[in-house]
């Protein structure tokens, strides 16, 4: 499943002139006789801006189990295809294991999060899933787990390289190019619950802040609120889609069972035409089951995983906002320290202690420069966060649009096959006499 | 309190049996029904040209227990032992939707107004569907009687249709219930009898084998169909939740979400319709499971008569040997033989017409179900196409090409 980093070309040829024509009617969600809704309007503005097309495709493939027993692990092939000059070759691949990806996250996070970048979170660790694989259970659920993880790792890398500053990071390049990577340690903190704890700690820190930030404009406050609301919504959606996936799997197994039962009934039926029709019906139901199975697969990989990814991404966005607040807090503290130093100096002047005055003046200078440093930092972080937010929203809109189109296509495909199945059955039903 | 009125849709609902209202001399239907808490009151409407009735057209209110009374009375009528007695309609069961309604009420605080309203609407539709179904099943029950040359003349049946007072059907007291249970137990012992008795008639031998086998298979198919239909409904409900969650978002500027809403509404409709078709099939299977049981009951009555016949022959031989009570034994034997012959003759007729009826009903139902599936799927496919590619025909054609359809 190779692909660009969210900048795939639109699914049909010469889309550009058609986009200009499409109307921008707002969709009424209660009316399913909708006319004229289009998917491209939202993205049109974004498409216009993207002049910087660059070529970098990443794929994560070929999972292989290395070793045996509890020390076994899965190794994945990471292939890169690029025209960028900073890489040694145009196509190359390396093998990486899951902890390598976590290690990459740790390195990136340590460097870039302080600057206010939104760092894509890595896929979650799963003790249960991994243990099954290690123990060597060759069943469909462990195969599903491996595929789920492979796809998640691929999406993770694609998001990392979609970020212009992260792409420039030497650690990222090393990850993609270098044959052997030193084993990443201390990745426990980055397992699912660990990461969650980190994010929650950030929220707590913000809540404990005694001095409220005085925003020059409401942009940051309202954005953060938006992000929190959206996270809630996506969580709910994810739960609903999860339930959908499970129910559809249930439907699959019930359909198969029903199909067999109908076949049995057909074999007992004494009227030969009806008997034939019943066994045909059993076959139709069998085909239905396959369709349901495929649809469940789409439901999961297209919708559920997308939603899960974005719940975690929005968490990362919140971290980014909170990072800015930390920088602001540091500035506040420096300013208050500076104030104290000035007061100290004033006291000394008044108390007429010239020998300590020089120290006080030095202190003031030190803190004045710190304050101006922190002011610059804060401005820079503010600017970065704003940019990051805009970029993130662009990517998100594009991502959702792509996935929804894909999902619609899968539904369409299923419906098409469904029609064909039933059309084939109809003459059999009519032939009963 | 919910009620239904004459619906053109009802014609489509009647797919389980063939048209039973062919004969204009006695036409029965249930045009209206009221649901009060636990009880359903059916309005039984009769139109007739027969002189045995007091008026040419009349209606009476009836409850489910009164239908059961009619069924039991007919079953206990010795004369009808050689006929397939139409199976009693099942008790109206609103437990499913009622429970869901209860759960919905409990969870009201955790969802938005729109979501709650939508779910309530869905539940009410479900309730209505159960309601329509029970009316249909009771209606078909009566129509089986009215279209049968012998049953339509039954005095109790006429009382049921005409008597405008309450039939005062008291609930079966403990003794009667226990008596019924005992009767059933004896009957199962008699089922061993059916298989054990030496059958002389080839027709009945074949029927026995076929019915016993078919009965278990159709019971199984019905249960599996019910499970499958429930799963499909669950899937439809999930799409409902998804679109509900999306609807509740205040961020109306997100067009991607809006697309998803329309998709989910579409999909929910798809799954809902699919489960409705499956429901038809399930209904057919359920009905014929009961009907097969009624046919089996006929066989067992005949087997009983055969056993009685043989016993009476043995008794006659014994009496002749002993030289006493011969006349009585002869009379007894004659009666048993008569009864057995009558049962066999009418039984054969009934079972033959039952076969034909079953095949026709399956054919009708399967064709209807398939045609509806195709029609709805094509509509959905067209709508999906439009949603996906906008209303511009050029894009639509482009996509048809690219997807190879």
mmCIF file of N, CA and C in Angstrom, chain A residues 12-13 18 22 27 29-30 32-33 36-39 233-234 236-237 240-241 243-244 247-248 250-251 254-255 257-258 261 264-265 268-271 274 281 285 292 299 400 404-405 407-409 411-413 415-416 418-419 422-423 425-426 429-430 432-433, chain B residues 115 118 210 213-214 217-218 220-221 224-225 227-228 231-232 234-235 238-239 242 245-249 256-263 267 269 281 355 358-359 362-363 367 369-371 373-374 377-378 380-381 383-385 387-392 395 399 405:
data_model
loop_
_atom_site.group_PDB
_atom_site.id
_atom_site.type_symbol
_atom_site.label_atom_id
_atom_site.label_comp_id
_atom_site.label_asym_id
_atom_site.label_seq_id
_atom_site.Cartn_x
_atom_site.Cartn_y
_atom_site.Cartn_z
ATOM 1 N N UNK A 12 -9.499 11.133 -10.813
ATOM 2 C CA UNK A 12 -9.813 11.113 -12.249
ATOM 3 C C UNK A 12 -8.945 12.081 -13.019
ATOM 4 N N UNK A 13 -8.797 11.854 -14.310
ATOM 5 C CA UNK A 13 -7.964 12.740 -15.134
ATOM 6 C C UNK A 13 -8.571 14.115 -15.293
ATOM 7 N N UNK A 18 -12.700 20.989 -14.161
ATOM 8 C CA UNK A 18 -14.021 20.644 -13.633
ATOM 9 C C UNK A 18 -14.250 21.262 -12.271
ATOM 10 N N UNK A 22 -17.776 23.253 -10.446
ATOM 11 C CA UNK A 22 -18.673 22.632 -9.491
ATOM 12 C C UNK A 22 -19.292 23.647 -8.545
ATOM 13 N N UNK A 27 -24.723 21.106 1.960
ATOM 14 C CA UNK A 27 -25.466 19.850 2.014
ATOM 15 C C UNK A 27 -26.441 19.861 3.173
ATOM 16 N N UNK A 29 -28.228 17.693 5.647
ATOM 17 C CA UNK A 29 -27.961 16.325 6.084
ATOM 18 C C UNK A 29 -29.207 15.467 6.213
ATOM 19 N N UNK A 30 -30.388 16.056 6.315
ATOM 20 C CA UNK A 30 -31.571 15.225 6.492
ATOM 21 C C UNK A 30 -32.142 14.752 5.174
ATOM 22 N N UNK A 32 -31.853 12.927 1.792
ATOM 23 C CA UNK A 32 -30.939 12.077 1.043
ATOM 24 C C UNK A 32 -31.180 12.124 -0.451
ATOM 25 N N UNK A 33 -31.943 13.068 -0.888
ATOM 26 C CA UNK A 33 -32.069 13.275 -2.333
ATOM 27 C C UNK A 33 -31.184 14.419 -2.757
ATOM 28 N N UNK A 36 -26.054 17.970 -6.339
ATOM 29 C CA UNK A 36 -25.036 19.008 -6.495
ATOM 30 C C UNK A 36 -24.042 19.138 -5.373
ATOM 31 N N UNK A 37 -24.041 18.190 -4.457
ATOM 32 C CA UNK A 37 -23.003 18.324 -3.423
ATOM 33 C C UNK A 37 -21.688 17.929 -4.060
ATOM 34 N N UNK A 38 -20.645 18.566 -3.674
ATOM 35 C CA UNK A 38 -19.382 18.160 -4.246
ATOM 36 C C UNK A 38 -18.334 18.065 -3.170
ATOM 37 N N UNK A 39 -17.387 17.229 -3.443
ATOM 38 C CA UNK A 39 -16.357 16.959 -2.456
ATOM 39 C C UNK A 39 -15.199 17.887 -2.631
ATOM 40 N N UNK A 233 -15.867 14.649 19.481
ATOM 41 C CA UNK A 233 -16.691 14.143 18.390
ATOM 42 C C UNK A 233 -16.059 12.912 17.757
ATOM 43 N N UNK A 234 -14.760 13.000 17.479
ATOM 44 C CA UNK A 234 -14.106 11.880 16.820
ATOM 45 C C UNK A 234 -14.084 10.640 17.709
ATOM 46 N N UNK A 236 -16.405 9.788 19.782
ATOM 47 C CA UNK A 236 -17.749 9.217 19.672
ATOM 48 C C UNK A 236 -17.916 8.486 18.347
ATOM 49 N N UNK A 237 -17.472 9.148 17.292
ATOM 50 C CA UNK A 237 -17.573 8.538 15.972
ATOM 51 C C UNK A 237 -16.805 7.230 15.932
ATOM 52 N N UNK A 240 -18.666 4.512 17.510
ATOM 53 C CA UNK A 240 -19.778 4.066 16.668
ATOM 54 C C UNK A 240 -19.276 3.217 15.506
ATOM 55 N N UNK A 241 -18.184 3.636 14.879
ATOM 56 C CA UNK A 241 -17.667 2.871 13.740
ATOM 57 C C UNK A 241 -17.137 1.519 14.211
ATOM 58 N N UNK A 243 -18.283 -0.208 16.673
ATOM 59 C CA UNK A 243 -19.467 -1.036 16.845
ATOM 60 C C UNK A 243 -19.957 -1.544 15.493
ATOM 61 N N UNK A 244 -19.912 -0.678 14.484
ATOM 62 C CA UNK A 244 -20.328 -1.065 13.135
ATOM 63 C C UNK A 244 -19.494 -2.233 12.625
ATOM 64 N N UNK A 247 -20.466 -5.446 14.436
ATOM 65 C CA UNK A 247 -21.765 -5.950 14.016
ATOM 66 C C UNK A 247 -21.709 -6.526 12.619
ATOM 67 N N UNK A 248 -20.925 -5.891 11.762
ATOM 68 C CA UNK A 248 -20.840 -6.415 10.409
ATOM 69 C C UNK A 248 -20.153 -7.778 10.399
ATOM 70 N N UNK A 250 -20.344 -9.910 12.795
ATOM 71 C CA UNK A 250 -21.392 -10.795 13.296
ATOM 72 C C UNK A 250 -22.324 -11.173 12.159
ATOM 73 N N UNK A 251 -22.692 -10.160 11.359
ATOM 74 C CA UNK A 251 -23.577 -10.388 10.214
ATOM 75 C C UNK A 251 -22.959 -11.417 9.276
ATOM 76 N N UNK A 254 -23.343 -14.905 10.778
ATOM 77 C CA UNK A 254 -24.746 -15.324 10.760
ATOM 78 C C UNK A 254 -25.220 -15.628 9.352
ATOM 79 N N UNK A 255 -24.703 -14.867 8.384
ATOM 80 C CA UNK A 255 -25.109 -15.106 6.994
ATOM 81 C C UNK A 255 -24.602 -16.466 6.515
ATOM 82 N N UNK A 257 -23.944 -19.103 8.300
ATOM 83 C CA UNK A 257 -24.729 -20.138 8.976
ATOM 84 C C UNK A 257 -26.095 -20.282 8.306
ATOM 85 N N UNK A 258 -26.706 -19.148 7.995
ATOM 86 C CA UNK A 258 -28.017 -19.166 7.339
ATOM 87 C C UNK A 258 -27.921 -19.819 5.958
ATOM 88 N N UNK A 261 -27.927 -23.443 6.235
ATOM 89 C CA UNK A 261 -29.239 -23.951 6.628
ATOM 90 C C UNK A 261 -30.189 -23.991 5.430
ATOM 91 N N UNK A 264 -29.416 -26.909 3.260
ATOM 92 C CA UNK A 264 -29.974 -28.146 3.818
ATOM 93 C C UNK A 264 -31.450 -28.262 3.482
ATOM 94 N N UNK A 265 -32.159 -27.121 3.666
ATOM 95 C CA UNK A 265 -33.592 -27.113 3.377
ATOM 96 C C UNK A 265 -33.832 -27.454 1.914
ATOM 97 N N UNK A 268 -33.691 -31.096 1.073
ATOM 98 C CA UNK A 268 -34.799 -31.927 1.534
ATOM 99 C C UNK A 268 -36.060 -31.687 0.694
ATOM 100 N N UNK A 269 -36.163 -30.484 0.125
ATOM 101 C CA UNK A 269 -37.366 -30.082 -0.619
ATOM 102 C C UNK A 269 -37.662 -31.042 -1.760
ATOM 103 N N UNK A 270 -38.932 -31.475 -1.831
ATOM 104 C CA UNK A 270 -39.254 -32.493 -2.827
ATOM 105 C C UNK A 270 -39.542 -31.907 -4.205
ATOM 106 N N UNK A 271 -40.021 -30.669 -4.232
ATOM 107 C CA UNK A 271 -40.258 -30.034 -5.529
ATOM 108 C C UNK A 271 -38.910 -29.634 -6.120
ATOM 109 N N UNK A 274 -38.130 -25.809 -6.827
ATOM 110 C CA UNK A 274 -37.974 -25.071 -5.579
ATOM 111 C C UNK A 274 -36.663 -25.468 -4.904
ATOM 112 N N UNK A 281 -30.344 -19.815 -3.675
ATOM 113 C CA UNK A 281 -30.461 -18.795 -2.636
ATOM 114 C C UNK A 281 -29.308 -18.933 -1.643
ATOM 115 N N UNK A 285 -26.576 -16.085 -0.674
ATOM 116 C CA UNK A 285 -26.271 -15.654 0.690
ATOM 117 C C UNK A 285 -24.782 -15.805 0.974
ATOM 118 N N UNK A 292 -20.146 -8.684 2.657
ATOM 119 C CA UNK A 292 -20.146 -8.095 3.999
ATOM 120 C C UNK A 292 -18.731 -8.076 4.573
ATOM 121 N N UNK A 299 -14.789 -0.706 6.200
ATOM 122 C CA UNK A 299 -15.231 0.065 7.358
ATOM 123 C C UNK A 299 -14.061 0.299 8.285
ATOM 124 N N UNK A 400 -9.401 13.489 5.205
ATOM 125 C CA UNK A 400 -10.784 13.057 5.360
ATOM 126 C C UNK A 400 -11.458 12.930 4.014
ATOM 127 N N UNK A 404 -13.047 9.519 2.669
ATOM 128 C CA UNK A 404 -14.480 9.424 2.428
ATOM 129 C C UNK A 404 -14.749 9.016 0.985
ATOM 130 N N UNK A 405 -13.983 9.564 0.058
ATOM 131 C CA UNK A 405 -14.142 9.152 -1.332
ATOM 132 C C UNK A 405 -13.881 7.651 -1.464
ATOM 133 N N UNK A 407 -14.145 5.420 0.797
ATOM 134 C CA UNK A 407 -15.200 4.655 1.451
ATOM 135 C C UNK A 407 -16.441 4.595 0.580
ATOM 136 N N UNK A 408 -16.792 5.738 0.006
ATOM 137 C CA UNK A 408 -17.930 5.771 -0.901
ATOM 138 C C UNK A 408 -17.712 4.805 -2.048
ATOM 139 N N UNK A 409 -16.499 4.789 -2.576
ATOM 140 C CA UNK A 409 -16.206 3.877 -3.665
ATOM 141 C C UNK A 409 -16.406 2.437 -3.227
ATOM 142 N N UNK A 411 -18.410 1.354 -0.883
ATOM 143 C CA UNK A 411 -19.848 1.127 -0.761
ATOM 144 C C UNK A 411 -20.467 0.910 -2.135
ATOM 145 N N UNK A 412 -20.059 1.743 -3.072
ATOM 146 C CA UNK A 412 -20.581 1.659 -4.429
ATOM 147 C C UNK A 412 -20.285 0.292 -5.019
ATOM 148 N N UNK A 413 -19.045 -0.123 -4.833
ATOM 149 C CA UNK A 413 -18.604 -1.409 -5.340
ATOM 150 C C UNK A 413 -19.446 -2.538 -4.763
ATOM 151 N N UNK A 415 -22.438 -2.325 -3.450
ATOM 152 C CA UNK A 415 -23.818 -2.247 -3.927
ATOM 153 C C UNK A 415 -23.930 -2.803 -5.343
ATOM 154 N N UNK A 416 -22.936 -2.503 -6.142
ATOM 155 C CA UNK A 416 -22.939 -2.989 -7.517
ATOM 156 C C UNK A 416 -22.948 -4.511 -7.549
ATOM 157 N N UNK A 418 -23.888 -6.486 -5.214
ATOM 158 C CA UNK A 418 -25.141 -6.938 -4.635
ATOM 159 C C UNK A 418 -26.208 -7.041 -5.707
ATOM 160 N N UNK A 419 -26.326 -5.975 -6.521
ATOM 161 C CA UNK A 419 -27.320 -5.971 -7.595
ATOM 162 C C UNK A 419 -27.093 -7.166 -8.511
ATOM 163 N N UNK A 422 -28.332 -10.533 -6.982
ATOM 164 C CA UNK A 422 -29.772 -10.726 -6.954
ATOM 165 C C UNK A 422 -30.351 -10.844 -8.356
ATOM 166 N N UNK A 423 -29.781 -10.110 -9.299
ATOM 167 C CA UNK A 423 -30.267 -10.226 -10.682
ATOM 168 C C UNK A 423 -30.054 -11.634 -11.209
ATOM 169 N N UNK A 425 -30.150 -14.277 -9.429
ATOM 170 C CA UNK A 425 -31.036 -15.198 -8.729
ATOM 171 C C UNK A 425 -32.461 -15.142 -9.252
ATOM 172 N N UNK A 426 -32.881 -13.966 -9.706
ATOM 173 C CA UNK A 426 -34.291 -13.764 -10.057
ATOM 174 C C UNK A 426 -34.855 -14.815 -11.023
ATOM 175 N N UNK A 429 -35.762 -17.919 -9.206
ATOM 176 C CA UNK A 429 -36.986 -17.822 -8.407
ATOM 177 C C UNK A 429 -38.208 -17.941 -9.314
ATOM 178 N N UNK A 430 -38.107 -17.297 -10.483
ATOM 179 C CA UNK A 430 -39.252 -17.326 -11.403
ATOM 180 C C UNK A 430 -39.468 -18.713 -11.971
ATOM 181 N N UNK A 432 -39.530 -21.451 -10.471
ATOM 182 C CA UNK A 432 -40.198 -22.391 -9.569
ATOM 183 C C UNK A 432 -41.596 -22.662 -10.104
ATOM 184 N N UNK A 433 -41.949 -23.946 -10.141
ATOM 185 C CA UNK A 433 -43.282 -24.276 -10.637
ATOM 186 C C UNK A 433 -43.897 -25.385 -9.826
ATOM 187 N N UNK B 115 -30.722 13.555 18.082
ATOM 188 C CA UNK B 115 -30.440 12.121 18.077
ATOM 189 C C UNK B 115 -31.572 11.361 18.732
ATOM 190 N N UNK B 118 -34.588 11.239 16.565
ATOM 191 C CA UNK B 118 -34.421 10.303 15.453
ATOM 192 C C UNK B 118 -34.579 8.863 15.914
ATOM 193 N N UNK B 210 -40.825 -37.267 4.467
ATOM 194 C CA UNK B 210 -40.570 -35.915 4.023
ATOM 195 C C UNK B 210 -40.861 -34.895 5.123
ATOM 196 N N UNK B 213 -38.419 -34.784 8.177
ATOM 197 C CA UNK B 213 -37.141 -34.196 7.828
ATOM 198 C C UNK B 213 -37.267 -32.676 7.573
ATOM 199 N N UNK B 214 -38.227 -32.347 6.742
ATOM 200 C CA UNK B 214 -38.439 -30.954 6.364
ATOM 201 C C UNK B 214 -38.706 -30.085 7.585
ATOM 202 N N UNK B 217 -35.567 -29.150 9.365
ATOM 203 C CA UNK B 217 -34.722 -28.248 8.579
ATOM 204 C C UNK B 217 -35.305 -26.843 8.521
ATOM 205 N N UNK B 218 -36.633 -26.764 8.378
ATOM 206 C CA UNK B 218 -37.203 -25.428 8.239
ATOM 207 C C UNK B 218 -37.178 -24.685 9.566
ATOM 208 N N UNK B 220 -34.784 -24.932 11.694
ATOM 209 C CA UNK B 220 -33.419 -24.462 11.788
ATOM 210 C C UNK B 220 -33.219 -23.218 10.911
ATOM 211 N N UNK B 221 -33.727 -23.295 9.674
ATOM 212 C CA UNK B 221 -33.547 -22.168 8.750
ATOM 213 C C UNK B 221 -34.208 -20.912 9.313
ATOM 214 N N UNK B 224 -32.005 -19.394 12.033
ATOM 215 C CA UNK B 224 -30.805 -18.756 11.493
ATOM 216 C C UNK B 224 -31.166 -17.460 10.759
ATOM 217 N N UNK B 225 -32.311 -17.470 10.056
ATOM 218 C CA UNK B 225 -32.735 -16.268 9.337
ATOM 219 C C UNK B 225 -32.999 -15.137 10.315
ATOM 220 N N UNK B 227 -31.620 -14.668 13.224
ATOM 221 C CA UNK B 227 -30.355 -14.147 13.730
ATOM 222 C C UNK B 227 -29.717 -13.212 12.718
ATOM 223 N N UNK B 228 -29.746 -13.630 11.456
ATOM 224 C CA UNK B 228 -29.113 -12.838 10.417
ATOM 225 C C UNK B 228 -29.797 -11.484 10.269
ATOM 226 N N UNK B 231 -28.783 -9.151 13.023
ATOM 227 C CA UNK B 231 -27.457 -8.562 12.813
ATOM 228 C C UNK B 231 -27.539 -7.409 11.836
ATOM 229 N N UNK B 232 -28.301 -7.622 10.760
ATOM 230 C CA UNK B 232 -28.387 -6.589 9.733
ATOM 231 C C UNK B 232 -28.998 -5.319 10.299
ATOM 232 N N UNK B 234 -28.764 -4.399 13.382
ATOM 233 C CA UNK B 234 -27.751 -3.771 14.225
ATOM 234 C C UNK B 234 -26.829 -2.883 13.409
ATOM 235 N N UNK B 235 -26.459 -3.399 12.221
ATOM 236 C CA UNK B 235 -25.584 -2.616 11.350
ATOM 237 C C UNK B 235 -26.283 -1.313 10.945
ATOM 238 N N UNK B 238 -26.158 1.125 13.712
ATOM 239 C CA UNK B 238 -24.858 1.757 13.890
ATOM 240 C C UNK B 238 -24.700 2.953 12.969
ATOM 241 N N UNK B 239 -25.149 2.793 11.719
ATOM 242 C CA UNK B 239 -25.061 3.928 10.809
ATOM 243 C C UNK B 239 -25.888 5.087 11.331
ATOM 244 N N UNK B 242 -23.855 6.838 13.868
ATOM 245 C CA UNK B 242 -22.792 7.620 13.243
ATOM 246 C C UNK B 242 -23.341 8.934 12.695
ATOM 247 N N UNK B 245 -24.182 11.245 15.535
ATOM 248 C CA UNK B 245 -23.024 11.904 16.126
ATOM 249 C C UNK B 245 -22.552 13.049 15.237
ATOM 250 N N UNK B 246 -22.579 12.822 13.926
ATOM 251 C CA UNK B 246 -22.129 13.876 13.018
ATOM 252 C C UNK B 246 -23.083 15.052 13.024
ATOM 253 N N UNK B 247 -24.384 14.741 13.083
ATOM 254 C CA UNK B 247 -25.384 15.803 13.077
ATOM 255 C C UNK B 247 -25.235 16.737 14.256
ATOM 256 N N UNK B 248 -24.773 16.156 15.367
ATOM 257 C CA UNK B 248 -24.749 16.952 16.583
ATOM 258 C C UNK B 248 -23.572 17.913 16.629
ATOM 259 N N UNK B 249 -22.685 17.821 15.610
ATOM 260 C CA UNK B 249 -21.544 18.711 15.683
ATOM 261 C C UNK B 249 -21.931 20.139 15.352
ATOM 262 N N UNK B 256 -16.535 17.849 4.709
ATOM 263 C CA UNK B 256 -16.204 16.417 4.673
ATOM 264 C C UNK B 256 -17.159 15.644 5.568
ATOM 265 N N UNK B 257 -17.423 16.218 6.744
ATOM 266 C CA UNK B 257 -18.352 15.555 7.649
ATOM 267 C C UNK B 257 -19.740 15.475 7.043
ATOM 268 N N UNK B 258 -20.103 16.529 6.364
ATOM 269 C CA UNK B 258 -21.436 16.552 5.784
ATOM 270 C C UNK B 258 -21.612 15.434 4.770
ATOM 271 N N UNK B 259 -20.583 15.228 3.962
ATOM 272 C CA UNK B 259 -20.648 14.131 3.001
ATOM 273 C C UNK B 259 -20.879 12.831 3.732
ATOM 274 N N UNK B 260 -20.121 12.684 4.832
ATOM 275 C CA UNK B 260 -20.223 11.439 5.562
ATOM 276 C C UNK B 260 -21.618 11.241 6.111
ATOM 277 N N UNK B 261 -22.255 12.314 6.522
ATOM 278 C CA UNK B 261 -23.608 12.194 7.044
ATOM 279 C C UNK B 261 -24.528 11.620 5.971
ATOM 280 N N UNK B 262 -24.457 12.221 4.779
ATOM 281 C CA UNK B 262 -25.365 11.750 3.738
ATOM 282 C C UNK B 262 -25.056 10.302 3.395
ATOM 283 N N UNK B 263 -23.786 9.958 3.405
ATOM 284 C CA UNK B 263 -23.393 8.580 3.137
ATOM 285 C C UNK B 263 -23.994 7.644 4.171
ATOM 286 N N UNK B 267 -26.552 4.634 3.760
ATOM 287 C CA UNK B 267 -26.166 3.286 4.132
ATOM 288 C C UNK B 267 -27.138 2.701 5.141
ATOM 289 N N UNK B 269 -30.244 3.406 5.355
ATOM 290 C CA UNK B 269 -31.425 3.029 4.588
ATOM 291 C C UNK B 269 -31.200 1.701 3.895
ATOM 292 N N UNK B 281 -38.447 -13.046 4.195
ATOM 293 C CA UNK B 281 -38.042 -14.437 4.063
ATOM 294 C C UNK B 281 -38.221 -15.144 5.405
ATOM 295 N N UNK B 355 -48.896 -29.195 -0.455
ATOM 296 C CA UNK B 355 -47.672 -29.144 -1.242
ATOM 297 C C UNK B 355 -47.696 -27.998 -2.248
ATOM 298 N N UNK B 358 -47.582 -24.608 -0.710
ATOM 299 C CA UNK B 358 -46.267 -24.246 -0.205
ATOM 300 C C UNK B 358 -45.345 -23.773 -1.326
ATOM 301 N N UNK B 359 -45.348 -24.534 -2.407
ATOM 302 C CA UNK B 359 -44.450 -24.181 -3.516
ATOM 303 C C UNK B 359 -44.814 -22.806 -4.079
ATOM 304 N N UNK B 362 -43.689 -20.002 -1.674
ATOM 305 C CA UNK B 362 -42.253 -19.778 -1.712
ATOM 306 C C UNK B 362 -41.879 -19.009 -2.967
ATOM 307 N N UNK B 363 -42.453 -19.438 -4.058
ATOM 308 C CA UNK B 363 -42.120 -18.782 -5.335
ATOM 309 C C UNK B 363 -42.461 -17.298 -5.268
ATOM 310 N N UNK B 367 -39.644 -14.323 -5.329
ATOM 311 C CA UNK B 367 -39.604 -13.374 -6.447
ATOM 312 C C UNK B 367 -39.768 -11.952 -5.933
ATOM 313 N N UNK B 369 -39.195 -10.718 -2.991
ATOM 314 C CA UNK B 369 -38.030 -10.301 -2.212
ATOM 315 C C UNK B 369 -36.892 -9.906 -3.140
ATOM 316 N N UNK B 370 -36.643 -10.734 -4.147
ATOM 317 C CA UNK B 370 -35.531 -10.464 -5.061
ATOM 318 C C UNK B 370 -35.767 -9.177 -5.850
ATOM 319 N N UNK B 371 -36.992 -9.014 -6.328
ATOM 320 C CA UNK B 371 -37.271 -7.807 -7.122
ATOM 321 C C UNK B 371 -37.095 -6.551 -6.299
ATOM 322 N N UNK B 373 -35.155 -6.233 -3.660
ATOM 323 C CA UNK B 373 -33.727 -6.073 -3.403
ATOM 324 C C UNK B 373 -33.069 -5.351 -4.567
ATOM 325 N N UNK B 374 -33.378 -5.833 -5.784
ATOM 326 C CA UNK B 374 -32.757 -5.249 -6.968
ATOM 327 C C UNK B 374 -33.165 -3.785 -7.127
ATOM 328 N N UNK B 377 -31.507 -1.653 -4.476
ATOM 329 C CA UNK B 377 -30.060 -1.582 -4.651
ATOM 330 C C UNK B 377 -29.709 -0.678 -5.816
ATOM 331 N N UNK B 378 -30.523 -0.715 -6.876
ATOM 332 C CA UNK B 378 -30.226 0.154 -8.019
ATOM 333 C C UNK B 378 -30.411 1.611 -7.639
ATOM 334 N N UNK B 380 -30.106 2.880 -4.657
ATOM 335 C CA UNK B 380 -29.002 3.261 -3.788
ATOM 336 C C UNK B 380 -27.742 3.485 -4.601
ATOM 337 N N UNK B 381 -27.526 2.628 -5.575
ATOM 338 C CA UNK B 381 -26.316 2.729 -6.369
ATOM 339 C C UNK B 381 -26.296 4.064 -7.106
ATOM 340 N N UNK B 383 -27.859 6.801 -6.248
ATOM 341 C CA UNK B 383 -27.673 7.890 -5.296
ATOM 342 C C UNK B 383 -26.226 7.985 -4.868
ATOM 343 N N UNK B 384 -25.608 6.831 -4.654
ATOM 344 C CA UNK B 384 -24.209 6.849 -4.238
ATOM 345 C C UNK B 384 -23.352 7.471 -5.309
ATOM 346 N N UNK B 385 -23.655 7.089 -6.539
ATOM 347 C CA UNK B 385 -22.926 7.656 -7.666
ATOM 348 C C UNK B 385 -23.011 9.176 -7.657
ATOM 349 N N UNK B 387 -23.766 11.167 -5.154
ATOM 350 C CA UNK B 387 -23.068 11.741 -4.008
ATOM 351 C C UNK B 387 -21.579 11.801 -4.272
ATOM 352 N N UNK B 388 -21.074 10.718 -4.819
ATOM 353 C CA UNK B 388 -19.640 10.627 -4.980
ATOM 354 C C UNK B 388 -19.132 11.582 -6.035
ATOM 355 N N UNK B 389 -19.846 11.679 -7.109
ATOM 356 C CA UNK B 389 -19.249 12.398 -8.223
ATOM 357 C C UNK B 389 -19.964 13.675 -8.615
ATOM 358 N N UNK B 390 -20.865 14.096 -7.787
ATOM 359 C CA UNK B 390 -21.536 15.354 -8.108
ATOM 360 C C UNK B 390 -22.543 15.161 -9.212
ATOM 361 N N UNK B 391 -23.336 16.151 -9.449
ATOM 362 C CA UNK B 391 -24.425 15.964 -10.386
ATOM 363 C C UNK B 391 -24.001 16.175 -11.832
ATOM 364 N N UNK B 392 -22.757 16.514 -12.035
ATOM 365 C CA UNK B 392 -22.336 16.755 -13.418
ATOM 366 C C UNK B 392 -22.206 15.437 -14.167
ATOM 367 N N UNK B 395 -18.646 14.109 -15.292
ATOM 368 C CA UNK B 395 -17.805 13.462 -14.289
ATOM 369 C C UNK B 395 -18.289 12.047 -14.053
ATOM 370 N N UNK B 399 -16.148 8.611 -14.395
ATOM 371 C CA UNK B 399 -15.942 7.674 -13.316
ATOM 372 C C UNK B 399 -16.401 6.287 -13.680
ATOM 373 N N UNK B 405 -17.301 0.080 -14.901
ATOM 374 C CA UNK B 405 -18.671 -0.429 -14.834
ATOM 375 C C UNK B 405 -19.348 -0.150 -16.152
#
